[in-house]
Short mmCIF file of C-alpha atoms in Angstrom, two decimals:
data_model
loop_
_atom_site.label_atom_id
_atom_site.label_comp_id
_atom_site.label_asym_id
_atom_site.label_seq_id
_atom_site.Cartn_x
_atom_site.Cartn_y
_atom_site.Cartn_z
CA UNK A 1 -14.53 26.24 16.54
CA UNK A 2 -16.70 23.25 16.69
CA UNK A 3 -14.92 20.03 17.74
CA UNK A 4 -14.25 18.41 14.24
CA UNK A 5 -11.96 15.11 13.86
CA UNK A 6 -9.52 17.10 12.30
CA UNK A 7 -8.06 17.98 16.35
CA UNK A 8 -7.87 14.07 16.73
CA UNK A 9 -4.77 13.95 14.03
CA UNK A 10 -1.62 14.45 14.76
CA UNK A 11 0.73 15.62 12.05
CA UNK A 12 4.11 13.78 13.57
CA UNK A 13 7.06 14.41 11.85
CA UNK A 14 10.18 12.68 12.34
CA UNK A 15 13.26 13.72 12.08
CA UNK A 16 13.54 17.03 9.73
CA UNK A 17 16.30 18.33 7.61
CA UNK A 18 15.15 21.71 6.30
CA UNK A 19 13.59 23.78 9.13
CA UNK A 20 11.79 25.37 6.26
CA UNK A 21 9.80 21.94 5.27
CA UNK A 22 8.86 22.14 8.60
CA UNK A 23 7.32 25.57 8.53
CA UNK A 24 5.52 25.02 4.86
CA UNK A 25 4.20 21.89 6.76
CA UNK A 26 2.43 24.06 9.40
CA UNK A 27 0.98 26.53 6.63
CA UNK A 28 -0.18 22.88 4.20
CA UNK A 29 -2.39 21.73 7.44
CA UNK A 30 -3.91 24.82 8.52
CA UNK A 31 -5.15 25.54 5.01
CA UNK A 32 -7.24 22.44 5.28
CA UNK A 33 -7.68 22.88 9.10
CA UNK A 34 -5.13 20.32 11.04
CA UNK A 35 -4.02 21.76 13.88
CA UNK A 36 -1.40 19.27 15.86
CA UNK A 37 1.57 19.66 14.79
CA UNK A 38 4.58 16.70 16.86
CA UNK A 39 8.31 16.52 15.67
CA UNK A 40 10.74 14.04 16.47
CA UNK A 41 14.05 15.05 16.96
CA UNK A 42 14.23 17.86 14.21
CA UNK A 43 17.77 19.32 12.92
CA UNK A 44 16.40 22.54 13.84
CA UNK A 45 13.30 24.00 15.82
CA UNK A 46 12.43 26.57 16.63
CA UNK A 47 13.76 28.26 13.21
CA UNK A 48 13.44 31.69 11.48
CA UNK A 49 13.41 29.53 7.73
CA UNK A 50 10.28 27.86 9.48
CA UNK A 51 8.69 30.83 10.86
CA UNK A 52 9.10 32.72 7.20
CA UNK A 53 7.44 29.38 5.47
CA UNK A 54 4.86 29.51 7.93
CA UNK A 55 3.60 32.70 7.20
CA UNK A 56 0.36 33.40 8.67
CA UNK A 57 0.50 29.43 10.70
CA UNK A 58 2.95 30.47 13.16
CA UNK A 59 0.59 29.46 15.87
CA UNK A 60 1.10 26.11 14.74
CA UNK A 61 5.08 26.46 15.03
CA UNK A 62 4.52 27.21 18.78
CA UNK A 63 2.04 25.45 19.56
CA UNK A 64 4.32 22.02 18.57
CA UNK A 65 5.43 19.25 20.75
CA UNK A 66 9.06 18.00 20.65
CA UNK A 67 10.31 14.26 21.39
CA UNK A 68 12.93 12.46 21.38
CA UNK A 69 11.33 9.12 20.27
CA UNK A 70 8.25 8.22 17.94
CA UNK A 71 6.83 6.40 20.71
CA UNK A 72 6.29 9.82 22.58
CA UNK A 73 4.95 11.29 19.59
CA UNK A 74 2.83 8.36 19.50
CA UNK A 75 1.53 8.41 22.78
CA UNK A 76 -2.68 7.67 23.26
CA UNK A 77 -3.00 7.12 19.89
CA UNK A 78 -4.77 3.94 18.59
CA UNK A 79 -3.91 4.09 15.32
CA UNK A 80 -1.41 5.86 13.27
CA UNK A 81 -0.25 5.83 9.21
CA UNK A 82 3.12 6.05 8.39
CA UNK A 83 3.69 8.00 5.06
CA UNK A 84 6.14 5.74 2.72
CA UNK A 85 6.89 5.57 -1.13
CA UNK A 86 9.18 2.70 -0.93
CA UNK A 87 7.92 -1.20 -0.82
CA UNK A 88 9.35 -3.49 1.88
CA UNK A 89 8.60 -7.14 2.20
CA UNK A 90 6.95 -7.42 4.68
CA UNK A 91 4.54 -4.92 3.84
CA UNK A 92 1.62 -3.16 6.21
CA UNK A 93 -1.65 -2.85 5.28
CA UNK A 94 -0.82 0.28 2.46
CA UNK A 95 -3.59 2.26 0.89
CA UNK A 96 -3.21 4.86 -1.44
CA UNK A 97 -3.42 8.67 -0.19
CA UNK A 98 -7.24 8.67 -0.56
CA UNK A 99 -8.61 5.46 0.73
CA UNK A 100 -5.78 5.96 3.55
CA UNK A 101 -7.09 9.95 4.33
CA UNK A 102 -10.58 7.68 5.00
CA UNK A 103 -9.63 5.29 7.52
CA UNK A 104 -8.03 8.13 9.01
CA UNK A 105 -10.51 10.36 9.51
CA UNK A 106 -12.80 6.92 10.06
CA UNK A 107 -10.63 6.06 13.31
CA UNK A 108 -10.17 9.63 14.48
CA UNK A 109 -14.53 10.19 14.94
CA UNK A 110 -13.65 9.37 18.90
CA UNK A 111 -9.22 9.10 19.62
CA UNK A 112 -6.20 10.79 18.62
CA UNK A 113 -4.45 9.29 15.88
CA UNK A 114 -1.27 9.96 14.35
CA UNK A 115 -0.02 10.32 10.35
CA UNK A 116 4.04 10.04 10.54
CA UNK A 117 5.81 11.09 7.56
CA UNK A 118 10.01 10.30 8.06
CA UNK A 119 13.21 12.71 6.89
CA UNK A 120 13.06 14.30 3.60
CA UNK A 121 15.57 11.88 2.28
CA UNK A 122 15.72 8.85 3.77
CA UNK A 123 12.03 8.60 4.28
CA UNK A 124 10.66 6.96 7.51
CA UNK A 125 13.14 3.88 9.23
CA UNK A 126 12.21 0.72 9.61
CA UNK A 127 11.43 0.33 12.71
CA UNK A 128 9.09 3.32 12.78
CA UNK A 129 7.19 2.29 9.85
CA UNK A 130 6.74 -1.23 12.32
CA UNK A 131 5.39 1.16 15.09
CA UNK A 132 2.42 2.30 12.78
CA UNK A 133 -0.98 0.70 12.00
CA UNK A 134 -1.01 0.82 7.87
CA UNK A 135 1.14 3.21 5.75
CA UNK A 136 0.01 5.23 2.79
CA UNK A 137 1.52 5.82 -0.83
CA UNK A 138 0.37 8.99 -2.82
CA UNK A 139 0.16 7.94 -6.17
CA UNK A 140 3.53 9.68 -7.98
CA UNK A 141 5.39 9.60 -11.24
CA UNK A 142 7.19 6.54 -11.54
CA UNK A 143 10.38 8.33 -13.17
CA UNK A 144 10.50 11.30 -10.22
CA UNK A 145 8.15 10.48 -7.29
CA UNK A 146 10.44 12.38 -4.69
CA UNK A 147 7.78 15.12 -3.22
CA UNK A 148 8.67 17.15 -1.18
CA UNK A 149 7.45 16.89 2.19
CA UNK A 150 5.76 19.92 2.90
CA UNK A 151 3.27 18.59 -0.72
CA UNK A 152 3.16 15.65 0.81
CA UNK A 153 1.75 17.30 4.02
CA UNK A 154 -0.09 19.21 1.77
CA UNK A 155 -1.61 16.47 -0.66
CA UNK A 156 -2.47 14.51 2.89
CA UNK A 157 -4.56 17.25 4.22
CA UNK A 158 -6.27 18.32 1.32
CA UNK A 159 -7.29 14.23 1.57
CA UNK A 160 -8.28 14.80 4.66
CA UNK A 161 -10.36 17.81 4.16
CA UNK A 162 -12.10 15.84 1.29
CA UNK A 163 -12.73 13.06 3.37
CA UNK A 164 -14.21 15.33 6.53
CA UNK A 165 -16.50 16.52 4.14
CA UNK A 166 -17.40 13.43 2.34
CA UNK A 167 -17.81 11.67 5.96
CA UNK A 168 -20.85 11.07 7.35
CA UNK A 169 -21.68 10.66 11.10
CA UNK A 170 -20.42 7.28 12.44
CA UNK A 171 -22.07 5.69 15.44
CA UNK A 172 -19.96 5.58 18.78
CA UNK A 173 -17.89 2.42 18.61
CA UNK A 174 -18.85 0.53 21.30
CA UNK A 175 -15.22 -0.87 22.63
CA UNK A 176 -11.90 1.16 23.35
CA UNK A 177 -9.01 0.70 20.74
CA UNK A 178 -5.76 -0.39 22.32
CA UNK A 179 -3.22 2.79 22.20
CA UNK A 180 -0.13 1.56 20.41
CA UNK A 181 1.70 2.25 23.62
CA UNK A 182 0.00 -0.65 25.15
CA UNK A 183 0.53 -2.65 21.99
CA UNK A 184 4.03 -1.55 22.34
CA UNK A 185 4.34 -3.37 26.05
CA UNK A 186 2.48 -6.43 24.21
CA UNK A 187 5.16 -7.14 21.23
CA UNK A 188 7.73 -6.60 23.71
CA UNK A 189 6.72 -9.49 26.32
CA UNK A 190 5.34 -11.84 23.54
CA UNK A 191 9.36 -11.46 21.87
CA UNK A 192 10.30 -12.15 25.71
CA UNK A 193 8.35 -15.66 25.84
CA UNK A 194 9.34 -16.35 22.12
CA UNK A 195 13.30 -16.01 23.39
CA UNK A 196 13.08 -17.57 26.69
CA UNK A 197 11.18 -20.81 24.52
CA UNK A 198 14.11 -20.54 22.36
CA UNK A 199 11.54 -19.91 19.83
CA UNK A 200 13.41 -16.89 18.81
CA UNK A 201 16.97 -16.69 18.86
CA UNK A 202 17.38 -13.19 19.68
CA UNK A 203 21.14 -13.35 17.31
CA UNK A 204 19.14 -14.76 14.50
CA UNK A 205 15.79 -13.27 14.88
CA UNK A 206 15.06 -13.41 10.73
CA UNK A 207 11.55 -11.17 10.70
CA UNK A 208 9.81 -13.11 13.33
CA UNK A 209 8.69 -9.96 15.48
CA UNK A 210 8.42 -8.02 11.98
CA UNK A 211 5.51 -10.57 10.51
CA UNK A 212 3.53 -10.65 14.29
CA UNK A 213 3.83 -6.75 14.36
CA UNK A 214 2.26 -6.29 10.69
CA UNK A 215 -0.56 -9.71 11.90
CA UNK A 216 -1.57 -7.34 14.99
CA UNK A 217 -1.22 -3.91 13.24
CA UNK A 218 -3.88 -5.69 10.78
CA UNK A 219 -6.38 -6.76 13.85
CA UNK A 220 -6.85 -2.93 15.21
CA UNK A 221 -6.67 -4.88 18.90
CA UNK A 222 -8.91 -3.54 21.71
CA UNK A 223 -7.96 -2.98 24.91
CA UNK A 224 -9.87 -5.58 26.05
CA UNK A 225 -8.77 -7.93 23.81
CA UNK A 226 -4.73 -7.16 24.27
CA UNK A 227 -5.33 -7.48 27.97
CA UNK A 228 -6.11 -11.20 27.08
CA UNK A 229 -3.21 -11.87 25.16
CA UNK A 230 -0.91 -10.48 27.89
CA UNK A 231 -2.73 -12.34 30.22
CA UNK A 232 -2.21 -15.33 28.44
CA UNK A 233 1.60 -14.24 28.05
CA UNK A 234 1.89 -13.68 31.71
CA UNK A 235 0.05 -16.68 32.60
CA UNK A 236 2.49 -18.68 30.67
CA UNK A 237 5.09 -17.09 32.09
CA UNK A 238 4.88 -18.15 35.32
CA UNK A 239 4.65 -21.88 33.87
CA UNK A 240 7.51 -22.30 32.42
CA UNK A 241 9.73 -24.28 33.90
CA UNK A 242 13.72 -22.14 35.14
CA UNK A 243 15.41 -25.17 32.69
CA UNK A 244 14.30 -26.78 29.41
CA UNK Q 1 7.74 7.41 -22.47
CA UNK Q 2 4.64 6.59 -23.42
CA UNK Q 3 2.07 9.25 -24.85
CA UNK Q 4 -0.02 10.10 -21.95
CA UNK Q 5 -3.05 12.69 -22.02
CA UNK Q 6 -0.87 14.26 -19.17
CA UNK Q 7 0.89 15.66 -21.58
CA UNK Q 8 -1.65 17.66 -22.78
CA UNK Q 9 -2.26 19.17 -19.49
CA UNK Q 10 0.51 22.73 -19.62
CA UNK Q 11 -0.06 24.40 -15.76
CA UNK Q 12 -0.06 27.99 -17.14
CA UNK Q 13 1.01 30.53 -13.98
CA UNK Q 14 0.54 34.09 -14.24
CA UNK Q 15 2.42 37.11 -13.07
CA UNK Q 16 3.70 35.15 -10.30
CA UNK Q 17 5.40 37.49 -7.71
CA UNK Q 18 8.36 34.64 -6.20
CA UNK Q 19 10.49 32.65 -8.53
CA UNK Q 20 11.08 30.38 -5.93
CA UNK Q 21 7.56 29.06 -6.36
CA UNK Q 22 8.17 29.12 -9.89
CA UNK Q 23 10.99 25.83 -8.87
CA UNK Q 24 8.57 24.50 -6.50
CA UNK Q 25 5.84 24.00 -9.32
CA UNK Q 26 7.81 22.37 -11.25
CA UNK Q 27 8.94 20.17 -8.60
CA UNK Q 28 5.35 19.23 -8.28
CA UNK Q 29 4.30 19.25 -11.23
CA UNK Q 30 7.21 16.35 -12.14
CA UNK Q 31 6.34 14.31 -9.29
CA UNK Q 32 3.41 13.84 -10.64
CA UNK Q 33 4.08 13.12 -14.39
CA UNK Q 34 2.88 16.61 -15.92
CA UNK Q 35 5.39 18.49 -17.67
CA UNK Q 36 4.57 21.12 -19.76
CA UNK Q 37 5.09 24.93 -17.97
CA UNK Q 38 4.04 28.50 -19.04
CA UNK Q 39 4.51 31.18 -17.65
CA UNK Q 40 2.76 34.81 -18.01
CA UNK Q 41 4.76 37.74 -16.98
CA UNK Q 42 6.57 36.51 -14.14
CA UNK Q 43 8.31 38.72 -12.01
CA UNK Q 44 12.11 36.77 -12.08
CA UNK Q 45 12.86 33.62 -14.47
CA UNK Q 46 14.99 32.35 -15.02
CA UNK Q 47 16.00 32.70 -11.33
CA UNK Q 48 18.80 31.04 -9.20
CA UNK Q 49 15.53 30.05 -6.72
CA UNK Q 50 13.81 28.49 -8.52
CA UNK Q 51 16.58 26.14 -9.86
CA UNK Q 52 17.15 25.45 -5.96
CA UNK Q 53 13.18 24.72 -5.42
CA UNK Q 54 13.00 22.91 -8.39
CA UNK Q 55 15.62 20.32 -7.32
CA UNK Q 56 15.45 17.47 -10.14
CA UNK Q 57 12.43 19.69 -12.26
CA UNK Q 58 14.74 21.74 -13.65
CA UNK Q 59 14.56 20.66 -16.94
CA UNK Q 60 10.72 21.81 -17.23
CA UNK Q 61 12.41 25.08 -15.82
CA UNK Q 62 14.40 24.48 -19.46
CA UNK Q 63 12.14 23.83 -21.16
CA UNK Q 64 9.58 26.60 -19.69
CA UNK Q 65 7.74 28.85 -22.39
CA UNK Q 66 7.11 32.90 -21.24
CA UNK Q 67 4.69 34.34 -22.54
CA UNK Q 68 3.55 38.35 -22.03
CA UNK Q 69 -0.49 37.73 -22.62
CA UNK Q 70 -2.73 35.13 -21.28
CA UNK Q 71 -4.35 34.74 -24.58
CA UNK Q 72 -0.87 33.28 -25.87
CA UNK Q 73 0.16 31.14 -23.36
CA UNK Q 74 -3.80 29.83 -23.91
CA UNK Q 75 -2.82 29.07 -28.27
CA UNK Q 76 -4.02 25.93 -29.04
CA UNK Q 77 -5.69 25.05 -26.51
CA UNK Q 78 -9.47 23.78 -26.18
CA UNK Q 79 -10.55 23.94 -22.91
CA UNK Q 80 -9.06 26.11 -19.48
CA UNK Q 81 -9.86 26.19 -16.14
CA UNK Q 82 -9.46 28.95 -13.50
CA UNK Q 83 -7.75 27.85 -10.28
CA UNK Q 84 -9.24 30.33 -7.82
CA UNK Q 85 -10.46 30.52 -4.46
CA UNK Q 86 -12.43 33.94 -4.93
CA UNK Q 87 -16.10 33.67 -6.07
CA UNK Q 88 -17.26 36.51 -7.92
CA UNK Q 89 -20.75 37.57 -9.02
CA UNK Q 90 -21.22 36.35 -12.87
CA UNK Q 91 -19.39 32.79 -12.03
CA UNK Q 92 -18.27 30.58 -14.67
CA UNK Q 93 -19.26 26.48 -13.75
CA UNK Q 94 -17.14 25.79 -10.50
CA UNK Q 95 -15.56 22.67 -9.70
CA UNK Q 96 -13.99 21.36 -6.50
CA UNK Q 97 -10.04 20.08 -7.46
CA UNK Q 98 -11.60 16.44 -7.76
CA UNK Q 99 -14.38 16.83 -10.01
CA UNK Q 100 -11.83 19.93 -12.01
CA UNK Q 101 -9.65 17.32 -12.67
CA UNK Q 102 -11.21 14.54 -14.11
CA UNK Q 103 -13.19 17.06 -16.38
CA UNK Q 104 -10.03 18.55 -17.07
CA UNK Q 105 -8.25 15.13 -17.62
CA UNK Q 106 -11.36 14.11 -19.71
CA UNK Q 107 -10.33 17.66 -22.15
CA UNK Q 108 -6.90 16.35 -22.54
CA UNK Q 109 -7.63 13.33 -24.88
CA UNK Q 110 -7.13 14.71 -28.11
CA UNK Q 111 -6.63 18.35 -27.20
CA UNK Q 112 -4.04 20.38 -25.45
CA UNK Q 113 -5.75 22.33 -22.80
CA UNK Q 114 -4.83 24.68 -19.57
CA UNK Q 115 -4.82 24.71 -15.99
CA UNK Q 116 -4.66 28.30 -15.31
CA UNK Q 117 -2.85 29.79 -11.70
CA UNK Q 118 -2.73 33.24 -10.63
CA UNK Q 119 -0.21 35.59 -8.56
CA UNK Q 120 0.17 34.62 -4.74
CA UNK Q 121 -1.64 37.54 -3.58
CA UNK Q 122 -3.73 38.71 -5.75
CA UNK Q 123 -4.70 35.52 -7.71
CA UNK Q 124 -6.27 35.89 -11.21
CA UNK Q 125 -8.10 38.85 -12.60
CA UNK Q 126 -11.55 38.40 -13.62
CA UNK Q 127 -10.32 39.33 -17.02
CA UNK Q 128 -7.55 35.96 -17.46
CA UNK Q 129 -10.93 33.79 -15.51
CA UNK Q 130 -13.07 34.89 -17.95
CA UNK Q 131 -10.97 33.25 -20.49
CA UNK Q 132 -11.27 30.25 -19.36
CA UNK Q 133 -13.46 27.50 -19.99
CA UNK Q 134 -14.49 26.49 -16.64
CA UNK Q 135 -13.25 27.59 -12.24
CA UNK Q 136 -12.30 24.99 -10.00
CA UNK Q 137 -11.83 25.68 -6.51
CA UNK Q 138 -9.53 23.91 -3.88
CA UNK Q 139 -11.39 22.96 -1.06
CA UNK Q 140 -9.85 25.34 2.23
CA UNK Q 141 -9.82 25.83 5.82
CA UNK Q 142 -12.35 28.79 5.96
CA UNK Q 143 -10.00 30.82 8.57
CA UNK Q 144 -6.84 30.04 6.67
CA UNK Q 145 -7.81 29.98 2.35
CA UNK Q 146 -4.14 31.41 2.06
CA UNK Q 147 -3.02 28.06 0.37
CA UNK Q 148 0.62 28.40 -0.90
CA UNK Q 149 1.06 28.84 -5.02
CA UNK Q 150 2.90 25.70 -5.68
CA UNK Q 151 1.12 24.26 -3.17
CA UNK Q 152 -2.50 24.24 -5.21
CA UNK Q 153 -0.20 23.43 -8.19
CA UNK Q 154 0.58 19.82 -6.55
CA UNK Q 155 -3.05 19.76 -5.13
CA UNK Q 156 -4.43 19.99 -8.30
CA UNK Q 157 -1.02 18.09 -9.97
CA UNK Q 158 -2.47 15.24 -7.64
CA UNK Q 159 -5.67 14.93 -8.43
CA UNK Q 160 -5.15 14.73 -12.31
CA UNK Q 161 -2.80 11.75 -11.52
CA UNK Q 162 -5.35 10.35 -9.58
CA UNK Q 163 -8.21 10.94 -12.15
CA UNK Q 164 -5.65 9.49 -14.47
CA UNK Q 165 -5.83 5.75 -12.44
CA UNK Q 166 -9.06 6.24 -11.90
CA UNK Q 167 -8.34 5.63 -7.92
CA UNK Q 168 -7.17 2.89 -8.29
CA UNK Q 169 -5.80 1.20 -4.95
CA UNK Q 170 -2.26 0.05 -3.50
CA UNK Q 171 -2.55 -3.48 -3.93
CA UNK Q 172 -0.87 -4.99 -1.30
CA UNK Q 173 1.56 -8.30 -1.60
CA UNK Q 174 -0.27 -10.89 -2.75
CA UNK Q 175 -0.04 -13.68 0.20
CA UNK Q 176 -1.75 -17.23 0.92
CA UNK Q 177 -4.47 -16.96 3.19
CA UNK Q 178 -4.22 -19.86 5.98
CA UNK Q 179 -7.61 -22.29 5.36
CA UNK Q 180 -10.34 -21.69 7.69
CA UNK Q 181 -9.32 -25.47 9.12
CA UNK Q 182 -6.28 -24.38 10.30
CA UNK Q 183 -6.91 -21.57 11.95
CA UNK Q 184 -9.21 -24.13 13.70
CA UNK Q 185 -6.57 -26.09 14.58
CA UNK Q 186 -4.78 -23.75 16.15
CA UNK Q 187 -7.69 -22.31 18.29
CA UNK Q 188 -7.47 -26.02 19.57
CA UNK Q 189 -4.03 -25.88 20.15
CA UNK Q 190 -4.49 -22.03 21.77
CA UNK Q 191 -6.95 -22.97 24.13
CA UNK Q 192 -5.29 -25.90 25.33
CA UNK Q 193 -2.15 -24.08 26.01
CA UNK Q 194 -4.50 -22.06 28.05
CA UNK Q 195 -5.94 -24.10 30.31
CA UNK Q 196 -2.73 -25.69 31.10
CA UNK Q 197 -1.34 -22.47 32.32
CA UNK Q 198 -4.44 -22.21 34.53
CA UNK Q 199 -5.74 -18.84 32.39
CA UNK Q 200 -8.28 -20.53 31.13
CA UNK Q 201 -11.13 -22.42 33.21
CA UNK Q 202 -12.74 -25.08 31.53
CA UNK Q 203 -15.69 -25.42 33.78
CA UNK Q 204 -15.60 -21.55 33.56
CA UNK Q 205 -14.37 -20.83 30.11
CA UNK Q 206 -16.46 -17.22 30.03
CA UNK Q 207 -16.52 -16.06 26.43
CA UNK Q 208 -12.23 -15.72 26.24
CA UNK Q 209 -12.14 -18.33 23.02
CA UNK Q 210 -14.83 -16.28 21.56
CA UNK Q 211 -13.33 -13.39 21.84
CA UNK Q 212 -9.81 -14.50 20.60
CA UNK Q 213 -11.61 -15.96 17.75
CA UNK Q 214 -12.73 -12.97 17.16
CA UNK Q 215 -9.92 -11.16 16.80
CA UNK Q 216 -8.05 -13.35 14.07
CA UNK Q 217 -10.86 -13.86 12.45
CA UNK Q 218 -10.83 -9.59 11.96
CA UNK Q 219 -6.51 -9.85 10.98
CA UNK Q 220 -7.46 -12.62 8.28
CA UNK Q 221 -4.26 -14.85 9.49
CA UNK Q 222 -1.90 -15.92 6.32
CA UNK Q 223 -0.78 -19.44 6.19
CA UNK Q 224 2.85 -18.26 7.31
CA UNK Q 225 1.30 -16.17 10.23
CA UNK Q 226 -0.37 -19.45 11.30
CA UNK Q 227 2.87 -21.04 11.17
CA UNK Q 228 4.62 -18.92 13.55
CA UNK Q 229 1.93 -18.67 16.12
CA UNK Q 230 1.46 -22.94 15.91
CA UNK Q 231 5.13 -22.69 16.14
CA UNK Q 232 5.09 -20.10 19.63
CA UNK Q 233 2.39 -22.40 20.90
CA UNK Q 234 4.83 -25.74 20.43
CA UNK Q 235 7.82 -24.53 21.67
CA UNK Q 236 5.88 -22.72 24.49
CA UNK Q 237 4.19 -26.47 25.31
CA UNK Q 238 7.84 -27.92 25.00
CA UNK Q 239 9.36 -25.93 27.59
CA UNK Q 240 6.44 -25.61 30.28
CA UNK Q 241 7.05 -27.92 33.78
CA UNK Q 242 5.07 -30.89 34.82
CA UNK Q 243 4.18 -29.31 37.25
CA UNK Q 244 3.39 -24.62 38.61
#
């Protein structure tokens, strides 16, 4: 098998309730050439129902990795897309399934990326979405938008394959993207500084961190830029007076 | 509900073996706004398993029509597309899922049309295909092309909805962009702070400001985001000690 950008795309299923959906998702992935399945806190896995629904995609289940937190599942990724149907006040950049798949594939040329799906009924939490780079919405019937989880995986996997068939080889990027975990450390550091200078009240944080996350998610930070931002924070920290 | 060309598109499932797939297909249809389900010789229907998998699309099952032959199911249609993965010697015109959906929708503007799916394992017979106008193939992984029946319905229903929307991207919320002049003031302020905390040496500035400009230019700052960034700088300024 030749290396394909599809191999850089991991499907992350967070808090899946029904094991059958994990199996059906694995089958959906394999029919389109996706292979990496990451599970965050599944209710039941491994599970006989998952095996049954996977049919001949059980090898994906056997290689699936299970984690306790989404941060672990996003380790090493430079880009993540959150599948969601809901609109929130503070939107990440939002794309439909087709454009979203193209963007995901473009980002997967040289580095690992993730496509993240939430629990069947409740979807992704706001915190989970905030850790992703963009949102993807599959257009649905507004009167009945209740797409089955494995069906949503199927549609996205299909769009990724279509994008692959249409993609032209791209030039290697000159710059190294920051990983999402590194970016999380930056957010944490920034938050601490904002609290120390009384800009952020931890008792009443409002939506400050969400707004800043949205801004930097849009910018797609490079490793070097991230180092500069962290450097500024460290320098500021050193020069803060102990009492205002 | 307004009249839509989707209402002219009937999904025909021929000789379906597993009732669960009929239910899952009904759900897949409804999520994309399709409503007419025609069944040719299903092994078991109505069936409890179909009801379970349909979830809230049971109304489609209730209105589903059951026939003995594909000719009856195609009654009144002016156009029919056969979903197939196999190549046969005498090919109908064959389209991929995307182009096929566009053609189907175009033909559905004023008259009934059909999209026909065969049995899970064996697919459509040569005779059934020969009664259709064109063939549609969903691109798959050549090493594992075994798409579940309801998943195939889901992909096609999704493509029909996309064709209906003419691939209109989901627009993010309208926000007020910051002016370039406002952004200049931010850069200036940031530079001052970096100098004060000894992160930037004005004698040897390297390319720090250029790099930061590039980052924020890419992000296309909104007015409110700019206000937050300026607010952070002001708060930091107030808390800086006069001497390090």
